[in-house]
Tab-separated table of C-alpha atoms and ligand atoms in Angstrom:
chain	number	residue	atom	x	y	z
A	1	MET	CA	-28.115	-12.499	-4.231
A	2	ASP	CA	-26.812	-14.898	-1.578
A	3	SER	CA	-28.242	-15.006	1.920
A	4	ILE	CA	-27.248	-16.635	5.206
A	5	LEU	CA	-29.432	-19.037	7.158
A	6	ILE	CA	-28.946	-19.377	10.914
A	7	ARG	CA	-30.725	-21.882	13.138
A	8	GLY	CA	-30.490	-20.380	16.599
A	9	GLY	CA	-30.552	-21.790	20.055
A	10	GLY	CA	-27.399	-23.831	20.640
A	11	ALA	CA	-24.487	-22.889	22.899
A	12	LEU	CA	-21.084	-22.380	21.251
A	13	ASP	CA	-17.716	-23.976	21.881
A	14	GLY	CA	-14.410	-23.882	20.001
A	15	GLN	CA	-11.765	-21.600	18.528
A	16	VAL	CA	-11.688	-18.824	15.957
A	17	GLU	CA	-8.532	-17.491	14.333
A	18	ILE	CA	-8.669	-13.731	14.076
A	19	ALA	CA	-7.637	-12.369	10.671
A	20	GLY	CA	-5.491	-9.339	9.867
A	21	ALA	CA	-7.301	-6.020	10.254
A	22	LYS	CA	-9.253	-4.843	7.217
A	23	ASN	CA	-8.968	-1.194	8.203
A	24	ALA	CA	-5.209	-1.446	8.817
A	25	CYS	CA	-4.643	-3.200	5.504
A	26	LEU	CA	-6.664	-0.602	3.587
A	27	THR	CA	-4.302	2.148	4.726
A	28	LEU	CA	-1.105	0.062	4.483
A	29	MET	CA	-1.733	-0.805	0.821
A	30	PRO	CA	-1.738	2.829	-0.454
A	31	ALA	CA	1.535	3.410	1.457
A	32	THR	CA	3.189	1.535	-1.432
A	33	LEU	CA	2.591	4.635	-3.577
A	34	LEU	CA	5.155	6.483	-1.446
A	35	ALA	CA	8.079	4.276	-2.513
A	36	GLU	CA	9.750	2.973	-5.665
A	37	GLU	CA	10.749	-0.281	-3.967
A	38	PRO	CA	8.380	-3.159	-3.143
A	39	LEU	CA	6.218	-3.332	-0.014
A	40	THR	CA	5.194	-6.792	1.183
A	41	LEU	CA	2.246	-7.162	3.537
A	42	THR	CA	1.651	-10.400	5.440
A	43	ASN	CA	-1.352	-11.525	7.527
A	44	VAL	CA	-3.633	-9.925	4.915
A	45	PRO	CA	-7.371	-10.637	5.329
A	46	ARG	CA	-9.162	-12.133	2.301
A	47	LEU	CA	-11.983	-9.675	1.760
A	48	SER	CA	-13.712	-7.919	-1.108
A	49	ASP	CA	-12.616	-4.502	0.251
A	50	ILE	CA	-8.994	-5.635	-0.201
A	51	THR	CA	-9.824	-6.614	-3.801
A	52	THR	CA	-11.336	-3.155	-4.358
A	53	MET	CA	-8.178	-1.453	-3.056
A	54	THR	CA	-6.104	-3.767	-5.287
A	55	THR	CA	-8.161	-2.675	-8.313
A	56	LEU	CA	-7.742	0.982	-7.361
A	57	LEU	CA	-3.961	0.742	-6.890
A	58	ARG	CA	-3.588	-1.099	-10.205
A	59	SER	CA	-5.623	1.626	-11.927
A	60	LEU	CA	-3.018	4.103	-10.612
A	61	GLY	CA	-0.238	2.031	-12.192
A	62	ALA	CA	0.951	0.186	-9.077
A	63	GLU	CA	1.630	-3.558	-9.172
A	64	VAL	CA	-0.202	-5.777	-6.696
A	65	SER	CA	0.296	-9.564	-6.553
A	66	SER	CA	-1.615	-11.820	-4.248
A	67	LEU	CA	0.488	-14.690	-2.838
A	68	GLN	CA	-0.071	-17.609	-0.472
A	69	ASP	CA	-3.781	-17.830	-1.141
A	70	GLY	CA	-4.281	-14.098	-0.548
A	71	ARG	CA	-2.500	-14.031	2.836
A	72	VAL	CA	0.430	-12.043	1.410
A	73	LEU	CA	0.364	-9.036	-0.897
A	74	ALA	CA	3.425	-7.989	-2.868
A	75	LEU	CA	3.005	-4.351	-3.893
A	76	SER	CA	5.141	-2.018	-5.950
A	77	GLY	CA	4.607	1.684	-6.503
A	78	HIS	CA	7.407	1.779	-9.108
A	79	GLY	CA	5.200	2.301	-12.164
A	80	ALA	CA	2.452	4.247	-10.408
A	81	ASP	CA	2.279	7.274	-12.681
A	82	ASN	CA	-1.470	7.939	-12.846
A	83	PRO	CA	-2.661	10.329	-10.107
A	84	LEU	CA	-6.398	9.942	-10.838
A	85	ALA	CA	-8.621	7.789	-8.581
A	86	HIS	CA	-11.741	7.241	-10.654
A	87	TYR	CA	-15.300	7.516	-9.310
A	88	ASP	CA	-16.186	4.024	-10.585
A	89	ILE	CA	-13.851	2.481	-7.996
A	90	VAL	CA	-13.988	5.089	-5.208
A	91	ARG	CA	-17.790	4.966	-4.972
A	92	LYS	CA	-17.586	1.299	-3.926
A	93	MET	CA	-15.505	2.011	-0.851
A	94	ARG	CA	-14.858	5.174	1.132
A	95	ALA	CA	-11.383	3.985	2.173
A	96	SER	CA	-10.317	4.637	-1.451
A	97	ASN	CA	-9.739	8.207	-0.262
A	98	LEU	CA	-6.570	6.940	1.466
A	99	VAL	CA	-4.669	7.244	-1.830
A	100	LEU	CA	-4.997	11.049	-1.719
A	101	GLY	CA	-2.110	11.772	0.697
A	102	PRO	CA	0.359	9.310	-0.904
A	103	LEU	CA	-0.448	10.429	-4.491
A	104	LEU	CA	0.041	14.063	-3.556
A	105	ALA	CA	3.342	13.348	-1.794
A	106	ARG	CA	4.652	11.281	-4.678
A	107	HIS	CA	3.437	13.244	-7.731
A	108	GLY	CA	2.757	16.712	-6.343
A	109	GLN	CA	-0.772	16.294	-7.641
A	110	ALA	CA	-3.806	14.028	-7.298
A	111	ALA	CA	-7.421	13.856	-8.386
A	112	VAL	CA	-9.536	11.664	-6.136
A	113	SER	CA	-13.265	11.266	-6.555
A	114	LEU	CA	-15.394	12.089	-3.531
A	115	PRO	CA	-16.837	8.839	-2.185
A	116	GLY	CA	-20.429	10.056	-2.447
A	117	GLY	CA	-23.350	9.126	-0.205
A	118	CYS	CA	-22.755	6.446	2.363
A	119	ALA	CA	-25.261	4.346	4.232
A	120	ILE	CA	-23.967	5.304	7.684
A	121	GLY	CA	-23.904	9.060	7.361
A	122	ALA	CA	-22.627	11.984	5.329
A	123	ARG	CA	-18.910	11.280	5.913
A	124	PRO	CA	-17.365	14.354	4.278
A	125	MET	CA	-13.650	14.908	3.511
A	126	ASP	CA	-13.184	18.396	4.972
A	127	ILE	CA	-10.749	17.299	7.705
A	128	HIS	CA	-8.520	15.494	5.159
A	129	VAL	CA	-8.515	18.641	3.012
A	130	GLN	CA	-7.729	20.931	5.936
A	131	GLY	CA	-4.805	18.724	6.992
A	132	LEU	CA	-3.262	18.508	3.528
A	133	GLU	CA	-3.698	22.255	2.991
A	134	ALA	CA	-1.656	22.839	6.156
A	135	LEU	CA	1.137	20.985	4.333
A	136	GLY	CA	0.959	23.432	1.437
A	137	ALA	CA	-1.441	21.608	-0.881
A	138	GLU	CA	-3.952	23.570	-2.941
A	139	ILE	CA	-7.205	21.651	-3.126
A	140	GLU	CA	-10.403	22.373	-5.003
A	141	LEU	CA	-13.558	20.409	-5.660
A	142	LYS	CA	-14.409	20.140	-9.365
A	143	ASP	CA	-16.829	17.723	-11.093
A	144	GLY	CA	-17.099	15.545	-7.982
A	145	TYR	CA	-13.325	15.189	-7.695
A	146	LEU	CA	-10.912	16.641	-5.165
A	147	HIS	CA	-8.108	18.123	-7.270
A	148	ALA	CA	-5.017	18.537	-5.127
A	149	ALA	CA	-1.739	20.102	-6.164
A	150	ALA	CA	1.533	20.938	-4.466
A	151	PRO	CA	3.542	22.415	-7.343
A	152	ARG	CA	6.479	23.284	-5.098
A	153	GLY	CA	6.208	20.018	-3.136
A	154	LEU	CA	4.677	19.520	0.291
A	155	ARG	CA	6.256	21.157	3.330
A	156	GLY	CA	5.905	20.261	7.001
A	157	GLY	CA	3.284	22.142	8.986
A	158	GLU	CA	1.186	22.291	12.141
A	159	VAL	CA	-2.122	20.455	11.715
A	160	THR	CA	-4.858	20.644	14.321
A	161	PHE	CA	-7.830	18.447	13.597
A	162	PRO	CA	-11.276	19.591	14.820
A	163	PHE	CA	-12.095	15.879	15.248
A	164	ALA	CA	-9.692	12.931	15.538
A	165	SER	CA	-10.569	11.459	12.142
A	166	VAL	CA	-8.922	8.105	11.461
A	167	GLY	CA	-8.690	8.523	7.683
A	168	ALA	CA	-7.508	12.144	7.836
A	169	THR	CA	-4.753	11.213	10.316
A	170	GLU	CA	-3.627	8.420	7.977
A	171	ASN	CA	-3.686	10.607	4.860
A	172	VAL	CA	-1.757	13.465	6.474
A	173	MET	CA	0.726	11.105	8.157
A	174	MET	CA	1.517	9.421	4.815
A	175	ALA	CA	1.789	12.729	2.950
A	176	ALA	CA	4.071	14.217	5.648
A	177	THR	CA	6.631	11.393	5.379
A	178	LEU	CA	7.928	12.931	2.121
A	179	ALA	CA	7.271	16.625	2.935
A	180	ARG	CA	10.151	19.071	3.507
A	181	GLY	CA	10.527	19.693	7.238
A	182	THR	CA	8.564	18.634	10.302
A	183	THR	CA	4.810	18.096	10.599
A	184	ARG	CA	2.955	17.906	13.869
A	185	ILE	CA	-0.594	16.511	13.905
A	186	HIS	CA	-2.561	17.663	16.964
A	187	ASN	CA	-5.739	15.847	18.005
A	188	ALA	CA	-4.616	12.886	15.886
A	189	ALA	CA	-6.603	9.650	15.933
A	190	ARG	CA	-5.100	7.056	18.277
A	191	GLU	CA	-6.604	3.863	16.829
A	192	PRO	CA	-4.260	0.812	16.714
A	193	GLU	CA	-4.467	0.934	12.901
A	194	ILE	CA	-2.698	4.330	13.019
A	195	SER	CA	0.185	2.819	14.995
A	196	ASP	CA	0.305	-0.120	12.591
A	197	LEU	CA	0.649	2.296	9.665
A	198	ALA	CA	3.346	4.275	11.527
A	199	THR	CA	5.267	1.052	12.226
A	200	CYS	CA	5.145	0.113	8.542
A	201	LEU	CA	6.177	3.610	7.413
A	202	ARG	CA	9.095	3.568	9.867
A	203	ALA	CA	10.182	0.213	8.392
A	204	MET	CA	10.131	2.019	5.004
A	205	GLY	CA	12.456	4.700	6.381
A	206	ALA	CA	9.968	7.329	7.606
A	207	ARG	CA	10.642	9.324	10.783
A	208	ILE	CA	7.494	9.261	12.916
A	209	GLN	CA	7.014	9.658	16.660
A	210	GLY	CA	4.041	9.844	18.962
A	211	ASP	CA	1.626	7.538	17.112
A	212	GLY	CA	-0.863	6.109	19.597
A	213	SER	CA	-0.962	9.526	21.331
A	214	ALA	CA	-2.890	12.655	20.335
A	215	THR	CA	0.203	14.358	18.871
A	216	ILE	CA	2.136	12.730	16.041
A	217	THR	CA	5.401	14.219	14.786
A	218	ILE	CA	6.681	13.378	11.312
A	219	GLU	CA	10.044	14.553	10.042
A	220	GLY	CA	10.035	14.448	6.248
A	221	VAL	CA	12.660	12.395	4.393
A	222	ASP	CA	13.715	12.482	0.704
A	223	ARG	CA	12.561	8.980	-0.114
A	224	LEU	CA	11.114	5.826	1.386
A	225	HIS	CA	12.316	2.321	0.597
A	226	GLY	CA	10.808	-1.185	0.550
A	227	ALA	CA	9.752	-3.196	3.611
A	228	THR	CA	7.869	-6.267	4.790
A	229	HIS	CA	5.145	-5.693	7.363
A	230	PRO	CA	2.623	-7.994	9.130
A	231	VAL	CA	-0.902	-6.529	9.417
A	232	ILE	CA	-2.176	-6.325	13.034
A	233	ALA	CA	-5.129	-8.417	14.206
A	234	ASP	CA	-8.614	-7.167	13.365
A	235	ARG	CA	-10.049	-5.811	16.639
A	236	ILE	CA	-13.527	-5.467	15.129
A	237	GLU	CA	-13.606	-9.078	13.939
A	238	LEU	CA	-12.247	-10.002	17.392
A	239	GLY	CA	-14.989	-8.071	19.200
A	240	THR	CA	-17.641	-9.559	16.926
A	241	TYR	CA	-16.624	-13.152	17.704
A	242	MET	CA	-16.295	-12.274	21.414
A	243	LEU	CA	-20.003	-11.486	21.268
A	244	ALA	CA	-20.907	-14.917	19.856
A	245	PRO	CA	-20.611	-16.870	23.157
A	246	ALA	CA	-21.865	-13.793	25.021
A	247	ILE	CA	-25.159	-13.907	23.120
A	248	ALA	CA	-25.541	-17.659	22.499
A	249	GLY	CA	-23.846	-18.975	25.663
A	250	GLY	CA	-20.797	-21.250	25.853
A	251	GLN	CA	-17.055	-20.642	25.637
A	252	VAL	CA	-14.974	-19.546	22.659
A	253	GLU	CA	-11.237	-18.889	22.291
A	254	LEU	CA	-10.156	-16.151	19.904
A	255	ILE	CA	-6.663	-16.965	18.649
A	256	GLY	CA	-4.540	-13.860	18.069
A	257	GLY	CA	-6.833	-11.716	20.231
A	258	ALA	CA	-5.443	-9.404	22.908
A	259	LEU	CA	-7.177	-7.307	25.542
A	260	GLU	CA	-5.280	-4.132	24.586
A	261	LEU	CA	-7.081	-4.127	21.210
A	262	VAL	CA	-10.554	-4.147	22.751
A	263	GLY	CA	-10.166	-2.595	26.220
A	264	ALA	CA	-13.316	-0.448	26.508
A	265	PHE	CA	-15.424	-3.044	24.731
A	266	ALA	CA	-14.193	-5.904	26.961
A	267	GLU	CA	-14.984	-3.796	30.035
A	268	LYS	CA	-18.596	-3.450	28.888
A	269	LEU	CA	-18.837	-7.203	28.295
A	270	HIS	CA	-17.498	-7.769	31.802
A	271	GLU	CA	-20.055	-5.313	33.215
A	272	ALA	CA	-22.775	-7.270	31.399
A	273	GLY	CA	-21.638	-10.477	33.112
A	274	VAL	CA	-19.484	-12.051	30.381
A	275	GLU	CA	-16.101	-13.505	31.344
A	276	VAL	CA	-13.050	-12.502	29.311
A	277	GLU	CA	-9.588	-13.939	29.942
A	278	ASP	CA	-6.365	-12.903	28.154
A	279	THR	CA	-4.085	-15.962	27.781
A	280	GLY	CA	-1.216	-14.035	26.217
A	281	HIS	CA	-1.863	-15.370	22.710
A	282	SER	CA	-5.664	-15.464	22.697
A	283	LEU	CA	-8.806	-14.272	24.474
A	284	ARG	CA	-11.153	-16.779	26.113
A	285	VAL	CA	-14.726	-15.560	26.376
A	286	SER	CA	-17.503	-17.383	28.184
A	287	ARG	CA	-21.025	-16.978	29.412
A	288	THR	CA	-22.249	-19.975	31.305
A	289	ASN	CA	-24.814	-18.679	33.788
A	290	GLY	CA	-28.060	-16.923	32.924
A	291	ARG	CA	-28.868	-13.805	30.905
A	292	VAL	CA	-26.481	-10.892	30.564
A	293	ARG	CA	-27.177	-7.626	32.403
A	294	ALA	CA	-28.151	-4.387	30.662
A	295	VAL	CA	-25.313	-1.864	30.214
A	296	ASN	CA	-25.100	1.647	28.783
A	297	VAL	CA	-22.746	2.213	25.878
A	298	THR	CA	-21.459	5.414	24.248
A	299	THR	CA	-19.324	5.147	21.136
A	300	ARG	CA	-16.119	7.192	21.197
A	301	VAL	CA	-12.848	7.459	19.332
A	302	PHE	CA	-10.145	5.016	20.490
A	303	PRO	CA	-9.537	4.075	23.291
A	304	GLY	CA	-13.315	4.443	23.775
A	305	PHE	CA	-16.023	1.991	22.704
A	306	PRO	CA	-15.710	1.537	18.895
A	307	THR	CA	-18.592	2.585	16.673
A	308	ASP	CA	-17.799	-0.465	14.525
A	309	LEU	CA	-18.960	-2.726	17.404
A	310	GLN	CA	-22.110	-0.789	18.295
A	311	ALA	CA	-24.510	-2.805	16.110
A	312	GLN	CA	-23.153	-6.130	17.393
A	313	MET	CA	-23.346	-4.925	21.018
A	314	MET	CA	-26.952	-3.912	20.449
A	315	ALA	CA	-27.724	-7.463	19.294
A	316	LEU	CA	-26.405	-8.743	22.644
A	317	LEU	CA	-28.335	-6.196	24.692
A	318	THR	CA	-31.661	-7.118	23.067
A	319	THR	CA	-31.690	-10.166	25.341
A	320	ALA	CA	-30.160	-8.566	28.457
A	321	GLN	CA	-31.967	-8.236	31.755
A	322	GLY	CA	-33.032	-4.598	32.064
A	323	VAL	CA	-32.860	-1.471	29.934
A	324	SER	CA	-29.700	-0.441	28.039
A	325	VAL	CA	-29.033	2.921	26.442
A	326	LEU	CA	-26.716	3.058	23.428
A	327	GLU	CA	-25.460	6.419	22.282
A	328	GLU	CA	-23.802	6.763	18.860
A	329	THR	CA	-21.535	9.810	18.718
A	330	ILE	CA	-19.308	9.058	15.693
A	331	PHE	CA	-21.811	8.589	12.855
A	332	GLU	CA	-25.200	10.261	12.624
A	333	ASN	CA	-27.135	7.451	10.954
A	334	ARG	CA	-25.934	4.204	12.365
A	335	PHE	CA	-28.970	2.459	13.810
A	336	MET	CA	-30.292	0.848	10.639
A	337	HIS	CA	-29.958	-2.574	12.240
A	338	ALA	CA	-32.482	-1.568	14.944
A	339	PRO	CA	-35.671	-2.053	12.840
A	340	GLU	CA	-34.322	-5.400	11.634
A	341	LEU	CA	-33.680	-6.525	15.233
A	342	VAL	CA	-37.224	-5.390	16.086
A	343	ARG	CA	-38.478	-7.797	13.386
A	344	MET	CA	-36.862	-10.527	15.496
A	345	GLY	CA	-38.790	-9.491	18.604
A	346	ALA	CA	-36.333	-6.970	20.090
A	347	ARG	CA	-37.685	-3.893	21.903
A	348	ILE	CA	-35.724	-0.871	20.690
A	349	GLU	CA	-36.635	2.801	20.514
A	350	VAL	CA	-34.415	5.106	18.514
A	351	GLN	CA	-34.372	8.867	18.985
A	352	GLY	CA	-31.652	10.731	17.148
A	353	GLY	CA	-28.315	9.291	18.199
A	354	THR	CA	-29.738	7.315	21.121
A	355	ALA	CA	-31.235	3.829	21.145
A	356	THR	CA	-33.013	2.476	24.203
A	357	VAL	CA	-33.081	-1.300	24.329
A	358	THR	CA	-35.399	-3.148	26.711
A	359	GLY	CA	-34.144	-6.700	27.000
A	360	VAL	CA	-36.484	-9.562	26.100
A	361	GLU	CA	-36.168	-13.156	27.236
A	362	ARG	CA	-35.795	-14.572	23.724
A	363	LEU	CA	-35.520	-13.344	20.133
A	364	LYS	CA	-37.434	-15.091	17.366
A	365	GLY	CA	-35.952	-15.987	13.970
A	366	ALA	CA	-37.146	-13.903	10.996
A	367	PRO	CA	-36.110	-12.890	7.479
A	368	VAL	CA	-34.014	-9.728	7.860
A	369	MET	CA	-31.960	-7.492	5.612
A	370	ALA	CA	-28.356	-6.406	6.032
A	371	THR	CA	-27.941	-2.656	5.538
A	372	ASP	CA	-24.202	-2.244	6.067
A	373	LEU	CA	-21.169	-4.240	7.059
A	374	ARG	CA	-21.441	-4.210	10.851
A	375	ALA	CA	-25.246	-4.268	10.806
A	376	SER	CA	-25.183	-7.510	8.822
A	377	VAL	CA	-23.035	-9.356	11.314
A	378	SER	CA	-25.171	-8.061	14.198
A	379	LEU	CA	-28.124	-9.865	12.577
A	380	ILE	CA	-26.138	-13.101	12.436
A	381	LEU	CA	-25.314	-12.727	16.141
A	382	ALA	CA	-28.988	-12.117	16.898
A	383	GLY	CA	-29.861	-15.190	14.829
A	384	LEU	CA	-27.573	-17.325	17.011
A	385	ALA	CA	-29.640	-16.446	20.057
A	386	ALA	CA	-33.055	-16.584	18.371
A	387	GLU	CA	-35.593	-19.348	18.448
A	388	GLY	CA	-36.017	-20.829	14.962
A	389	GLU	CA	-34.579	-19.737	11.637
A	390	THR	CA	-33.175	-16.367	10.650
A	391	VAL	CA	-32.321	-15.572	7.029
A	392	VAL	CA	-30.057	-12.568	6.473
A	393	SER	CA	-30.200	-11.230	2.916
A	394	ARG	CA	-27.830	-8.844	1.093
A	395	VAL	CA	-24.781	-10.579	2.516
A	396	TYR	CA	-22.414	-8.907	0.045
A	397	HIS	CA	-21.914	-6.358	2.840
A	398	LEU	CA	-20.442	-9.149	4.971
A	399	ASP	CA	-17.979	-10.222	2.284
A	400	ARG	CA	-16.468	-6.744	2.451
A	401	GLY	CA	-15.258	-7.185	6.002
A	402	TYR	CA	-15.614	-10.717	7.422
A	403	GLU	CA	-13.527	-13.476	5.905
A	404	GLN	CA	-15.006	-16.982	5.806
A	405	VAL	CA	-17.780	-15.946	8.137
A	406	VAL	CA	-19.806	-19.158	7.723
A	407	ARG	CA	-16.771	-21.392	8.261
A	408	LYS	CA	-15.676	-19.428	11.350
A	409	PHE	CA	-19.133	-19.485	12.982
A	410	SER	CA	-19.619	-23.187	12.066
A	411	GLY	CA	-16.238	-23.923	13.654
A	412	ILE	CA	-17.606	-22.873	17.047
A	413	GLY	CA	-20.768	-24.933	16.677
A	414	ALA	CA	-23.182	-22.427	15.116
A	415	ARG	CA	-25.762	-23.881	12.748
A	416	ILE	CA	-25.244	-21.549	9.838
A	417	GLU	CA	-25.089	-21.888	6.051
A	418	ARG	CA	-24.817	-19.718	2.993
A	419	LEU	CA	-27.739	-20.018	0.593
A	420	ARG	CA	-26.525	-19.377	-2.952
A	421	SER	CA	-28.880	-17.893	-5.472
B	1	UD1	C1	-12.571	4.671	9.840
B	1	UD1	C2	-12.861	3.207	9.650
B	1	UD1	C3	-14.333	2.917	9.966
B	1	UD1	C4	-14.689	3.431	11.363
B	1	UD1	C5	-14.285	4.894	11.520
B	1	UD1	C6	-14.468	5.405	12.936
B	1	UD1	C7	-11.315	2.598	7.898
B	1	UD1	C8	-11.103	2.139	6.497
B	1	UD1	N1	-12.573	2.837	8.289
B	1	UD1	O1	-13.360	5.369	8.890
B	1	UD1	O2	-14.545	1.505	9.896
B	1	UD1	O3	-16.077	3.310	11.564
B	1	UD1	O4	-12.892	5.065	11.177
B	1	UD1	O5	-13.753	4.642	13.837
B	1	UD1	O6	-10.369	2.696	8.670
B	1	UD1	N2	-15.567	13.224	9.246
B	1	UD1	C9	-15.784	14.504	8.795
B	1	UD1	N3	-14.894	15.043	7.917
B	1	UD1	C10	-13.802	14.356	7.460
B	1	UD1	C11	-13.593	13.050	7.928
B	1	UD1	C12	-14.504	12.509	8.819
B	1	UD1	O7	-16.750	15.158	9.191
B	1	UD1	O8	-13.021	14.906	6.652
B	1	UD1	C13	-16.548	12.619	10.188
B	1	UD1	C14	-17.265	11.432	9.551
B	1	UD1	O9	-18.370	11.866	8.801
B	1	UD1	C15	-17.668	10.640	10.762
B	1	UD1	C16	-16.509	10.860	11.731
B	1	UD1	O10	-15.851	12.052	11.280
B	1	UD1	O11	-18.843	11.130	11.318
B	1	UD1	C17	-15.523	9.706	11.808
B	1	UD1	O12	-14.858	9.576	10.609
B	1	UD1	P1	-13.362	9.009	10.456
B	1	UD1	O13	-12.703	8.833	11.776
B	1	UD1	O14	-12.680	9.839	9.424
B	1	UD1	O15	-13.678	7.581	9.854
B	1	UD1	P2	-13.077	6.900	8.564
B	1	UD1	O16	-11.594	7.116	8.519
B	1	UD1	O17	-13.873	7.234	7.367
């Protein structure tokens, strides 16, 4: 298994181009199942999660062609006549569950394997089920699969989520585009990826209003048609690279970055003493004087501080002046990076959903193990600031969500290489 070697200590300088958003792309791709005509996605990130979704869609009978070195995907739901999403593919990636709503809308039935255990918490599907049932679907769990049927077709309905789940909002929004009548989703997720999906669905002929707010209204139409849609910038990749100069010192420009994608996160960086400037087409981030200050962080649904940046933020705060408290409210088991950071000399105490970080002057390089996608990149960030060498193993997690991570970090002056084995 490959690992990544980082020699820490140097300040950073240069530019990083931010890729298209993994999480947006993973919900845009299944939208092709809703239409007979082709859907073309541009600004696609080149990641193993995108390959997994490609495999899943092909297994359902859809056509997916990768063009322009993977930057463009040409998809067609024309021949998609298999409504069964098999466990062998779904278990690799939870986002596979995003085919449930489109399959149900298109075929009136679907069988989608439950994703199974996940490293960052239980992550059940009850909110997805509740939302689709409100649209008239009958859903039962049998042999590890959610079997969903809408023999008389889906009909619009009132859906009130107990929690603003991103995936459930996406599934119900997609299903409702082809339902008879009007659907209103209350307490909908407001993440930018939801608005990106709504924009794409509107380009395909869907009638959707209110995305980006807590109430989304979808008026069902008879059919959707083809479209071409550019994937929005990846705010989590953006936030991750914003942390690189924050932790190692220096100045880095993130091309394609915008403050509106990372508002709450940028505010915390500012509070910690990191400068962030929006140029209109990029973000410039710099830390040129002294250590950062401790800050308290609580993860929340958008527009709050994203859970997907919590591990990386913790890496920064390990070297802050003072004591920081990080509270994780979205996932119940998302501090697995903490013991690895402790191996590098960090002082962290975890109790339930709260981590208390007492900043140290300097981290020390060590062999560490990636436990999930965001945890792995937090260890790279820590390695940038550490004295000596850090080797991060199990980097297949990184390949799921960070494209060309070694090239991008090297491009801003980090001493980093991939060790093949
Ligand atoms: C998406 C993102 C993921 C991010 C998360 C929260 C994608 C592909 N993934 O995941 O990177 O970390 O949003 O911003 O977009 N829950 C239930 N029942 C459900 C659904 C969710 O209890 O039916 C719980 C989950 O266990 C979790 C919380 O709700 O504790 C958040 O989940 P959700 O917003 O659904 O996240 P995902 O869509 O899976």
